[in-house]
Tab-separated table of C-alpha atoms and ligand atoms in Angstrom:
chain	number	residue	atom	x	y	z
J	1	MET	CA	8.493	-24.724	-14.686
J	2	LEU	CA	11.717	-23.185	-15.813
J	3	THR	CA	9.916	-21.061	-18.365
J	4	ASN	CA	7.058	-19.894	-16.163
J	5	ALA	CA	7.316	-16.908	-13.858
J	6	PRO	CA	6.391	-17.817	-10.254
J	7	LYS	CA	2.669	-17.735	-9.470
J	8	GLY	CA	1.410	-14.236	-8.741
J	9	THR	CA	4.265	-12.460	-10.527
J	10	LYS	CA	4.259	-10.765	-13.912
J	11	ASP	CA	6.827	-9.717	-16.453
J	12	VAL	CA	6.572	-6.322	-18.055
J	13	MET	CA	7.806	-6.895	-21.568
J	14	PRO	CA	9.349	-4.196	-23.766
J	15	LYS	CA	6.133	-3.798	-25.773
J	16	ASP	CA	4.254	-2.737	-22.619
J	17	VAL	CA	6.964	-1.091	-20.564
J	18	TYR	CA	6.180	2.362	-21.958
J	19	LYS	CA	2.974	2.359	-19.914
J	20	TRP	CA	4.963	1.850	-16.724
J	21	GLN	CA	7.533	4.445	-17.703
J	22	TYR	CA	4.753	6.914	-18.438
J	23	VAL	CA	2.945	6.604	-15.094
J	24	GLU	CA	6.275	6.582	-13.231
J	25	LYS	CA	7.294	9.794	-14.961
J	26	VAL	CA	4.008	11.545	-14.240
J	27	PHE	CA	4.135	10.397	-10.616
J	28	SER	CA	7.725	11.584	-10.046
J	29	GLU	CA	6.941	14.904	-11.702
J	30	ILE	CA	3.914	15.600	-9.571
J	31	CYS	CA	5.732	14.568	-6.379
J	32	GLU	CA	8.565	16.963	-7.160
J	33	GLU	CA	6.067	19.730	-7.877
J	34	TYR	CA	4.544	19.109	-4.460
J	35	GLY	CA	7.959	19.222	-2.802
J	36	PHE	CA	8.396	15.497	-2.144
J	37	LYS	CA	11.862	13.978	-2.623
J	38	GLU	CA	12.505	10.412	-3.681
J	39	VAL	CA	13.738	7.881	-1.124
J	40	ARG	CA	15.104	4.418	-1.929
J	41	THR	CA	15.218	1.712	0.719
J	42	PRO	CA	16.250	-1.965	0.492
J	43	VAL	CA	13.950	-4.610	-0.942
J	44	PHE	CA	14.296	-6.600	2.293
J	45	GLU	CA	14.311	-5.615	5.946
J	46	HIS	CA	14.566	-7.307	9.317
J	47	THR	CA	11.320	-9.155	9.902
J	48	GLU	CA	10.743	-7.406	13.260
J	49	LEU	CA	10.299	-4.085	11.455
J	50	PHE	CA	7.075	-5.350	9.920
J	51	THR	CA	5.805	-7.342	12.897
J	52	ARG	CA	6.203	-4.195	15.021
J	53	GLY	CA	5.334	-1.625	12.401
J	54	VAL	CA	2.520	-3.211	10.401
J	55	GLY	CA	1.220	-5.050	13.450
J	56	ASP	CA	1.181	-8.760	14.119
J	57	THR	CA	-2.589	-9.111	13.999
J	58	THR	CA	-2.811	-7.898	10.411
J	59	ASP	CA	-3.355	-10.167	7.415
J	60	ILE	CA	-0.019	-9.099	6.037
J	61	VAL	CA	2.011	-10.165	9.039
J	62	GLU	CA	-0.102	-13.197	9.882
J	63	LYS	CA	-0.029	-14.914	6.536
J	64	GLN	CA	1.297	-12.864	3.651
J	65	MET	CA	4.970	-12.184	4.283
J	66	TYR	CA	7.843	-13.630	2.318
J	67	THR	CA	10.109	-14.374	5.245
J	68	PHE	CA	13.299	-16.400	5.240
J	69	GLU	CA	16.475	-16.871	7.204
J	70	ASP	CA	19.683	-15.664	5.656
J	71	TYR	CA	22.870	-17.711	5.948
J	72	ALA	CA	23.687	-16.112	9.278
J	73	GLY	CA	20.297	-17.053	10.727
J	74	ARG	CA	18.743	-13.553	10.611
J	75	SER	CA	15.057	-13.381	9.859
J	76	ILE	CA	14.592	-11.332	6.721
J	77	THR	CA	11.362	-10.250	4.996
J	78	LEU	CA	10.796	-8.919	1.493
J	79	LYS	CA	8.951	-5.677	1.995
J	80	PRO	CA	5.187	-6.171	1.974
J	81	GLU	CA	4.509	-2.418	2.144
J	82	GLY	CA	6.419	0.807	1.863
J	83	THR	CA	5.813	2.881	4.959
J	84	SER	CA	7.680	0.948	7.661
J	85	PRO	CA	10.970	0.869	5.708
J	86	VAL	CA	10.785	4.616	5.097
J	87	VAL	CA	10.078	5.172	8.786
J	88	ARG	CA	13.053	2.977	9.662
J	89	ALA	CA	15.323	4.977	7.366
J	90	PHE	CA	13.992	8.298	8.742
J	91	VAL	CA	14.858	7.199	12.269
J	92	GLU	CA	18.185	5.599	11.356
J	93	HIS	CA	19.390	8.705	9.504
J	94	LYS	CA	17.957	11.050	12.153
J	95	THR	CA	16.221	12.974	9.395
J	96	TYR	CA	13.905	14.384	12.073
J	97	ALA	CA	16.810	16.635	13.142
J	98	GLU	CA	16.608	18.418	9.773
J	99	VAL	CA	13.979	20.976	8.717
J	100	GLN	CA	10.523	19.502	9.163
J	101	PRO	CA	8.300	18.224	7.680
J	102	THR	CA	10.093	15.454	5.801
J	103	LYS	CA	8.267	14.756	2.547
J	104	MET	CA	9.305	11.635	0.639
J	105	TYR	CA	8.056	9.502	-2.243
J	106	TYR	CA	9.006	6.106	-3.602
J	107	ILE	CA	8.307	3.595	-6.348
J	108	ILE	CA	8.733	0.054	-5.044
J	109	PRO	CA	7.953	-3.614	-5.525
J	110	CYS	CA	5.959	-5.180	-2.654
J	111	PHE	CA	5.670	-8.857	-1.842
J	112	ARG	CA	2.631	-10.519	-0.294
J	113	TYR	CA	1.658	-14.156	-0.351
J	114	GLU	CA	-1.925	-13.705	-1.540
J	115	LYS	CA	-4.368	-15.606	-3.685
J	116	PRO	CA	-3.532	-14.226	-7.123
J	117	GLN	CA	-6.439	-12.759	-9.111
J	118	SER	CA	-7.061	-9.721	-11.256
J	119	GLY	CA	-5.485	-6.755	-9.470
J	120	ARG	CA	-4.014	-8.975	-6.765
J	121	LEU	CA	-0.498	-10.302	-7.185
J	122	ARG	CA	2.292	-11.700	-5.043
J	123	GLU	CA	4.791	-9.258	-6.386
J	124	PHE	CA	3.111	-5.944	-7.104
J	125	HIS	CA	4.282	-2.356	-7.306
J	126	GLN	CA	3.385	0.774	-5.449
J	127	PHE	CA	3.779	4.480	-5.679
J	128	GLY	CA	3.951	5.854	-2.172
J	129	ILE	CA	4.423	9.135	-0.372
J	130	GLU	CA	4.896	10.024	3.282
J	131	THR	CA	4.930	13.279	5.238
J	132	PHE	CA	6.608	13.048	8.649
J	133	GLY	CA	6.738	15.666	11.353
J	134	THR	CA	3.278	17.176	11.552
J	135	GLY	CA	-0.104	16.220	12.906
J	136	ASN	CA	-1.758	19.123	11.117
J	137	MET	CA	-4.553	18.193	8.707
J	138	LEU	CA	-2.874	20.403	6.095
J	139	ALA	CA	-0.514	17.486	5.514
J	140	ASP	CA	-3.367	14.982	5.155
J	141	ALA	CA	-5.093	17.286	2.684
J	142	GLU	CA	-1.844	17.780	0.781
J	143	ILE	CA	-1.206	14.094	0.181
J	144	ILE	CA	-4.846	13.404	-0.683
J	145	GLY	CA	-4.658	16.333	-3.090
J	146	LEU	CA	-1.512	14.902	-4.644
J	147	ALA	CA	-3.181	11.537	-5.270
J	148	TYR	CA	-6.255	13.282	-6.676
J	149	ASP	CA	-4.225	15.482	-9.020
J	150	PHE	CA	-2.089	12.529	-10.095
J	151	LEU	CA	-5.134	10.464	-11.084
J	152	ASN	CA	-6.617	13.445	-12.896
J	153	ARG	CA	-3.414	14.214	-14.715
J	154	LEU	CA	-3.419	10.655	-16.014
J	155	GLY	CA	-6.906	11.232	-17.346
J	156	ILE	CA	-8.703	9.083	-14.782
J	157	ASN	CA	-11.789	10.853	-13.537
J	158	ASP	CA	-14.037	8.021	-12.477
J	159	VAL	CA	-12.431	7.139	-9.153
J	160	GLU	CA	-14.080	8.267	-5.952
J	161	LEU	CA	-12.405	9.535	-2.837
J	162	HIS	CA	-13.697	7.999	0.380
J	163	ILE	CA	-12.514	9.323	3.714
J	164	ASN	CA	-12.970	8.248	7.291
J	165	SER	CA	-11.409	8.678	10.681
J	166	ILE	CA	-10.438	5.633	12.660
J	167	GLY	CA	-9.563	7.691	15.721
J	168	CYS	CA	-6.747	7.266	18.183
J	169	PRO	CA	-6.127	4.307	20.521
J	170	ASP	CA	-8.386	5.991	23.097
J	171	CYS	CA	-11.456	6.248	20.890
J	172	ARG	CA	-10.673	2.869	19.412
J	173	ARG	CA	-10.875	1.122	22.776
J	174	LYS	CA	-14.454	2.280	23.298
J	175	HIS	CA	-15.463	1.406	19.776
J	176	ARG	CA	-13.857	-1.991	20.081
J	177	GLU	CA	-16.049	-2.917	23.039
J	178	ALA	CA	-19.200	-1.735	21.290
J	179	LEU	CA	-18.257	-3.632	18.144
J	180	LYS	CA	-17.596	-6.847	20.041
J	181	ASN	CA	-20.946	-6.573	21.825
J	182	PHE	CA	-22.630	-6.091	18.466
J	183	LEU	CA	-20.876	-9.052	16.841
J	184	LEU	CA	-21.025	-11.485	19.742
J	185	PRO	CA	-24.478	-12.900	18.891
J	186	LYS	CA	-23.322	-13.394	15.283
J	187	TYR	CA	-19.952	-14.858	16.170
J	188	ASP	CA	-20.737	-18.365	14.927
J	189	GLN	CA	-21.604	-17.116	11.449
J	190	LEU	CA	-18.362	-15.158	10.955
J	191	CYS	CA	-15.750	-16.589	8.584
J	192	ASP	CA	-12.827	-18.401	10.209
J	193	THR	CA	-10.451	-15.491	9.671
J	194	CYS	CA	-12.879	-13.111	11.371
J	195	LYS	CA	-13.419	-15.486	14.264
J	196	GLY	CA	-9.693	-15.163	14.813
J	197	ARG	CA	-9.942	-11.372	14.538
J	198	PHE	CA	-12.774	-11.131	17.059
J	199	ASP	CA	-10.562	-10.900	20.128
J	200	ARG	CA	-7.337	-9.667	18.645
J	201	ASN	CA	-8.462	-7.036	16.170
J	202	PRO	CA	-12.244	-6.814	15.727
J	203	LEU	CA	-12.006	-3.595	13.695
J	204	ARG	CA	-10.583	-5.642	10.840
J	205	ILE	CA	-13.828	-7.623	10.625
J	206	LEU	CA	-15.369	-4.483	9.118
J	207	ASP	CA	-12.856	-4.808	6.278
J	208	CYS	CA	-13.530	-8.503	5.531
J	209	LYS	CA	-14.098	-9.247	1.858
J	210	SER	CA	-16.404	-12.249	2.510
J	211	PRO	CA	-20.024	-11.438	1.559
J	212	VAL	CA	-21.310	-13.201	4.678
J	213	CYS	CA	-19.192	-11.073	7.016
J	214	ARG	CA	-20.151	-7.979	5.039
J	215	GLU	CA	-23.801	-8.787	5.627
J	216	LEU	CA	-23.215	-9.502	9.314
J	217	THR	CA	-21.485	-6.186	9.880
J	218	GLN	CA	-24.394	-4.184	8.440
J	219	GLY	CA	-25.459	-1.710	11.103
J	220	ALA	CA	-22.347	-2.315	13.240
J	221	PRO	CA	-21.191	0.553	15.473
J	222	MET	CA	-19.014	2.876	13.430
J	223	MET	CA	-15.756	4.401	14.560
J	224	LEU	CA	-17.006	7.875	13.601
J	225	ASP	CA	-19.534	7.774	16.437
J	226	TYR	CA	-16.807	7.112	18.966
J	227	LEU	CA	-14.275	9.807	18.117
J	228	CYS	CA	-12.848	11.843	20.996
J	229	ASP	CA	-12.905	15.643	20.712
J	230	GLU	CA	-9.421	15.885	19.282
J	231	CYS	CA	-9.990	13.257	16.587
J	232	SER	CA	-13.387	14.671	15.755
J	233	THR	CA	-12.023	18.207	15.360
J	234	ALA	CA	-9.226	16.881	13.153
J	235	PHE	CA	-11.701	15.092	10.906
J	236	THR	CA	-13.792	18.248	10.507
J	237	GLU	CA	-10.630	20.195	9.721
J	238	LEU	CA	-9.630	17.695	7.032
J	239	GLN	CA	-13.011	18.042	5.364
J	240	LYS	CA	-12.722	21.833	5.438
J	241	ASN	CA	-9.298	21.639	3.822
J	242	LEU	CA	-10.495	19.305	1.081
J	243	THR	CA	-13.479	21.533	0.410
J	244	ALA	CA	-11.187	24.554	0.161
J	245	MET	CA	-9.125	22.623	-2.383
J	246	LYS	CA	-12.319	21.755	-4.319
J	247	ILE	CA	-11.652	18.044	-3.982
J	248	PRO	CA	-14.871	16.041	-3.921
J	249	PHE	CA	-15.093	13.311	-1.267
J	250	THR	CA	-17.541	11.004	0.460
J	251	VAL	CA	-17.397	10.256	4.165
J	252	ASP	CA	-17.406	6.489	4.315
J	253	PRO	CA	-17.494	5.103	7.857
J	254	GLY	CA	-16.785	1.650	6.429
J	255	ILE	CA	-13.169	2.382	5.571
J	256	VAL	CA	-10.816	0.463	7.798
J	257	ARG	CA	-7.263	0.292	6.630
J	258	GLY	CA	-5.491	-3.046	6.593
J	259	LEU	CA	-2.494	-1.999	8.632
J	260	ASP	CA	-2.576	-1.618	12.420
J	261	TYR	CA	-0.603	1.577	12.599
J	262	TYR	CA	-3.233	3.942	11.238
J	263	THR	CA	-4.740	6.685	13.434
J	264	LYS	CA	-7.276	9.396	12.591
J	265	THR	CA	-7.401	9.923	8.798
J	266	ALA	CA	-8.058	6.889	6.601
J	267	PHE	CA	-8.843	7.241	2.914
J	268	GLU	CA	-9.172	5.313	-0.304
J	269	PHE	CA	-9.554	6.135	-3.961
J	270	VAL	CA	-11.934	3.545	-5.344
J	271	SER	CA	-12.814	2.647	-8.912
J	272	ASN	CA	-15.906	0.719	-9.877
J	273	LYS	CA	-14.289	-0.261	-13.169
J	274	ILE	CA	-12.069	-3.115	-12.054
J	275	GLY	CA	-14.339	-5.302	-9.943
J	276	ALA	CA	-13.680	-6.403	-6.395
J	277	GLN	CA	-10.105	-5.138	-6.273
J	278	GLY	CA	-11.337	-1.589	-6.727
J	279	THR	CA	-9.102	0.267	-4.293
J	280	VAL	CA	-6.412	1.931	-6.354
J	281	CYS	CA	-4.927	4.024	-3.572
J	282	GLY	CA	-5.152	3.695	0.184
J	283	GLY	CA	-3.614	5.737	2.916
J	284	GLY	CA	-3.933	7.503	6.183
J	285	ARG	CA	-2.306	8.895	9.249
J	286	TYR	CA	-0.067	6.943	11.615
J	287	ASP	CA	0.824	9.058	14.603
J	288	ASN	CA	2.333	6.224	16.645
J	289	LEU	CA	4.281	4.266	14.064
J	290	ILE	CA	7.579	6.123	14.247
J	291	GLU	CA	7.717	5.707	17.998
J	292	GLU	CA	6.553	2.109	17.704
J	293	VAL	CA	9.581	1.149	15.642
J	294	GLY	CA	11.973	2.852	18.036
J	295	GLY	CA	12.078	6.492	16.940
J	296	PRO	CA	10.929	9.691	18.640
J	297	SER	CA	7.231	10.443	18.934
J	298	ILE	CA	6.656	12.029	15.516
J	299	PRO	CA	3.406	11.863	13.550
J	300	GLY	CA	3.145	10.847	9.915
J	301	VAL	CA	0.699	10.483	7.060
J	302	GLY	CA	0.980	8.772	3.676
J	303	PHE	CA	-0.504	6.588	0.975
J	304	GLY	CA	0.257	3.583	-1.199
J	305	LEU	CA	-1.048	3.383	-4.745
J	306	GLY	CA	-1.008	0.062	-6.587
J	307	ILE	CA	0.547	0.461	-10.041
J	308	GLU	CA	-0.960	-2.716	-11.548
J	309	ARG	CA	-4.421	-1.632	-10.422
J	310	LEU	CA	-3.802	1.867	-11.686
J	311	LEU	CA	-2.958	0.507	-15.141
J	312	LEU	CA	-6.062	-1.701	-15.068
J	313	VAL	CA	-8.246	1.308	-14.266
J	314	MET	CA	-6.629	3.314	-17.052
J	315	GLU	CA	-7.274	0.530	-19.504
J	316	GLU	CA	-10.881	0.080	-18.393
J	317	SER	CA	-11.500	3.828	-18.525
J	318	GLY	CA	-10.143	3.977	-22.068
J	319	VAL	CA	-7.194	6.196	-21.191
J	320	VAL	CA	-4.673	5.918	-24.014
J	321	ILE	CA	-1.010	6.149	-23.069
J	322	PRO	CA	1.062	7.554	-25.938
J	323	LYS	CA	3.012	4.751	-27.632
J	324	PRO	CA	6.684	5.410	-28.222
J	325	GLU	CA	7.539	6.088	-31.845
J	326	GLY	CA	9.874	3.957	-33.950
J	327	ALA	CA	13.493	4.988	-34.571
J	328	ASP	CA	14.160	8.115	-36.632
J	329	VAL	CA	16.453	6.514	-39.148
J	330	LEU	CA	17.940	3.196	-40.217
J	331	ILE	CA	21.182	3.204	-42.142
J	332	ALA	CA	20.952	0.431	-44.704
J	333	PHE	CA	24.420	-0.573	-45.827
J	334	MET	CA	26.044	-2.621	-48.570
J	335	GLY	CA	29.620	-3.867	-48.570
J	336	GLU	CA	32.504	-3.258	-46.190
J	337	ARG	CA	32.920	0.419	-47.040
J	338	GLY	CA	29.205	1.046	-46.606
J	339	LYS	CA	29.266	-0.697	-43.245
J	340	ALA	CA	32.271	1.322	-42.008
J	341	TYR	CA	30.696	4.594	-43.121
J	342	GLY	CA	27.368	3.594	-41.570
J	343	LEU	CA	28.938	2.797	-38.193
J	344	GLY	CA	30.586	6.210	-38.078
J	345	LEU	CA	27.473	8.085	-39.175
J	346	MET	CA	25.306	6.141	-36.724
J	347	ARG	CA	27.416	7.260	-33.752
J	348	GLU	CA	27.363	10.862	-34.893
J	349	LEU	CA	23.601	10.857	-35.398
J	350	ARG	CA	22.985	9.205	-32.028
J	351	ALA	CA	25.166	11.832	-30.358
J	352	LEU	CA	22.869	14.452	-31.931
J	353	GLY	CA	19.846	12.795	-30.306
J	354	ILE	CA	18.634	11.180	-33.526
J	355	ARG	CA	17.500	7.634	-32.818
J	356	THR	CA	19.468	5.631	-35.338
J	357	GLU	CA	19.597	1.921	-36.158
J	358	MET	CA	21.631	-0.414	-38.334
J	359	ASP	CA	20.614	-4.001	-38.916
J	360	VAL	CA	22.878	-5.990	-36.591
J	361	LEU	CA	21.819	-9.138	-38.424
J	362	ALA	CA	23.469	-7.678	-41.537
J	363	ARG	CA	20.711	-8.898	-43.872
J	364	ASN	CA	20.860	-8.013	-47.565
J	365	LEU	CA	19.537	-4.605	-48.645
J	366	LYS	CA	16.007	-5.852	-49.246
J	367	GLY	CA	16.042	-7.541	-45.835
J	368	GLN	CA	17.298	-4.391	-44.125
J	369	LEU	CA	14.562	-2.266	-45.680
J	370	LYS	CA	11.919	-4.805	-44.701
J	371	TYR	CA	13.301	-4.773	-41.171
J	372	ALA	CA	13.128	-0.957	-41.129
J	373	ASP	CA	9.496	-1.184	-42.129
J	374	ARG	CA	8.656	-3.729	-39.453
J	375	ILE	CA	10.219	-1.738	-36.613
J	376	ASP	CA	8.476	1.399	-37.848
J	377	VAL	CA	11.528	3.477	-38.721
J	378	LYS	CA	10.716	6.864	-40.247
J	379	TYR	CA	13.602	7.259	-42.688
J	380	THR	CA	16.202	5.033	-44.225
J	381	VAL	CA	19.529	6.108	-45.626
J	382	VAL	CA	21.130	3.733	-48.134
J	383	VAL	CA	24.899	3.602	-48.425
J	384	GLY	CA	27.171	1.329	-50.490
J	385	ASP	CA	30.176	1.644	-52.789
J	386	ASN	CA	28.179	3.572	-55.388
J	387	GLU	CA	26.912	6.148	-52.932
J	388	LEU	CA	30.346	6.611	-51.409
J	389	ASP	CA	31.886	7.112	-54.838
J	390	THR	CA	29.327	9.685	-55.988
J	391	GLY	CA	28.941	11.302	-52.540
J	392	MET	CA	25.163	11.081	-52.828
J	393	LEU	CA	23.104	9.072	-50.314
J	394	LEU	CA	19.597	7.798	-50.905
J	395	LEU	CA	17.122	9.057	-48.298
J	396	LYS	CA	13.756	7.333	-48.190
J	397	ASP	CA	10.692	8.455	-46.257
J	398	MET	CA	9.247	5.140	-45.068
J	399	ARG	CA	5.733	6.477	-44.576
J	400	ASN	CA	5.127	7.595	-48.154
J	401	SER	CA	8.043	5.835	-49.905
J	402	GLU	CA	9.289	9.152	-51.347
J	403	GLN	CA	12.999	9.043	-52.149
J	404	ARG	CA	15.553	11.723	-52.768
J	405	GLU	CA	19.293	12.005	-53.047
J	406	VAL	CA	21.167	13.938	-50.371
J	407	LYS	CA	24.798	15.023	-50.421
J	408	MET	CA	26.871	13.082	-47.888
J	409	GLU	CA	27.968	16.211	-46.062
J	410	GLU	CA	24.357	17.400	-45.736
J	411	ILE	CA	22.788	14.210	-44.442
J	412	LYS	CA	23.099	15.137	-40.761
J	413	ASP	CA	21.526	18.549	-41.265
J	414	VAL	CA	18.705	17.089	-43.325
J	415	LEU	CA	17.924	14.488	-40.651
J	416	ILE	CA	18.050	17.087	-37.872
J	417	GLU	CA	15.642	19.201	-39.880
J	418	LYS	CA	13.302	16.223	-40.445
J	419	LYS	CA	13.290	15.504	-36.747
J	420	GLY	CA	12.484	19.130	-36.001
J	421	GLU	CA	9.511	19.031	-38.373
J	422	ARG	CA	7.754	16.408	-36.311
N	501	ATP	P1	-6.810	-4.755	-0.390
N	501	ATP	O1	-7.863	-4.353	0.583
N	501	ATP	O2	-7.249	-4.643	-1.816
N	501	ATP	O3	-6.153	-6.053	-0.052
N	501	ATP	P2	-4.776	-3.412	1.063
N	501	ATP	O4	-5.552	-2.667	2.077
N	501	ATP	O5	-4.140	-4.693	1.444
N	501	ATP	O6	-5.670	-3.641	-0.244
N	501	ATP	P3	-2.614	-1.516	1.048
N	501	ATP	O7	-1.771	-2.302	1.936
N	501	ATP	O8	-3.232	-0.281	1.568
N	501	ATP	O9	-3.729	-2.444	0.369
N	501	ATP	O10	-1.799	-1.152	-0.276
N	501	ATP	C1	-2.038	0.026	-1.028
N	501	ATP	C2	-2.435	-0.290	-2.451
N	501	ATP	O11	-1.594	-1.293	-3.020
N	501	ATP	C3	-3.820	-0.883	-2.609
N	501	ATP	O12	-4.790	0.112	-2.596
N	501	ATP	C4	-3.733	-1.577	-3.949
N	501	ATP	O13	-3.878	-0.648	-5.003
N	501	ATP	C5	-2.336	-2.093	-3.954
N	501	ATP	N1	-2.263	-3.511	-3.560
N	501	ATP	C6	-2.320	-4.042	-2.318
N	501	ATP	N2	-2.174	-5.371	-2.349
N	501	ATP	C7	-2.002	-5.706	-3.661
N	501	ATP	C8	-1.760	-6.928	-4.342
N	501	ATP	N3	-1.652	-8.077	-3.722
N	501	ATP	N4	-1.631	-6.887	-5.701
N	501	ATP	C9	-1.715	-5.705	-6.376
N	501	ATP	N5	-1.924	-4.534	-5.774
N	501	ATP	C10	-2.061	-4.513	-4.436
N	502	MG	MG1	-4.685	-6.684	1.265
């Protein structure tokens, strides 16, 4: 027990962390290029934020939240998604009083009590972005474009963009009735979860992962046929914008986002490389959320992109993330004088940006050189009493075992030069 991570969680060990650092760097860079600024919010929030924001008929709120009471009896929840906390912060800090729109991005852990499987964890991580302060489809196209460019920049080109409109509460009411009429004769065959959804949130039945429910919803009335003029015009506008940006998409009336707060635009980037958990990125518009959690009536649009799934897709698509190189140099030392000299030189080299190591296990010379080999160091410098007396250090190129002597006062310049050559 003590030596197992909790079910549904994963460590990222040093040998793999470079993959995370790489995608995080590319994501931050592209967000900054698009004019999004990073926002950091707490890992936990008041539970009501999610029951109000995400909606209490959603899977997340009904059965997936990590909720507990703190010592003062407050109900606290580890964030299961990123949008509501950012909305809360936007309202709390009155950011809407500044120049609009507000464009923010974040990199966060999310917590959901789910059945763990490939691409589905209890602690997972998301890249997210949000644009607040405009209902214009330029914003929807901008964030979809950002996700598209991000995936492309990573070298992923086999994910497909699916878009839909799930309308506004007005169009949804009409669709809801039609959907219930369609499903009523099949009610008994629905899975238990969907039976529960039938009255409270029938739209979610269209998003059920059970094959039986999928079959039963074949031919069900689609939201797209129930859009009011405003929602319909917006959807056409979005498609025009995406076409102008040369971003390929498929209209997929089957897309129903898992969170209650979505209005109009809904979209997903889907990969067929990673099995059932194929949705890498999901997002959409939420014109009522900010008001719902107690702020002014301000529209918003955003997406969440699962980092674990992203890495799975990259692996399956054969995208190679550049591995970090070994240290530039290891100073192998002998004796007290060699050690003292090495410690001084190591600090100087590090200050020059040369990645330098000494063996903190203080093995013998043979052991130090073997260690240098195993951690893939490029050069070793050997220093002991002899070298200090003659003023000549032994520099060894670990890749071809070539050795040469270098004057003590030239060693820094030589190593800087070597680094520059690569
Ligand atoms: P799904 O339909 O796969 O359950 P979702 O609709 O619940 O996804 P969102 O809430 O939209 O997902 O989250 C955005 C993204 O976060 C997803 O597209 C996915 O990449 C990722 N994600 C969601 N839940 C998990 C999880 N439990 N483990 C790993 N990644 C997840
Ligand atoms: Mg889910």
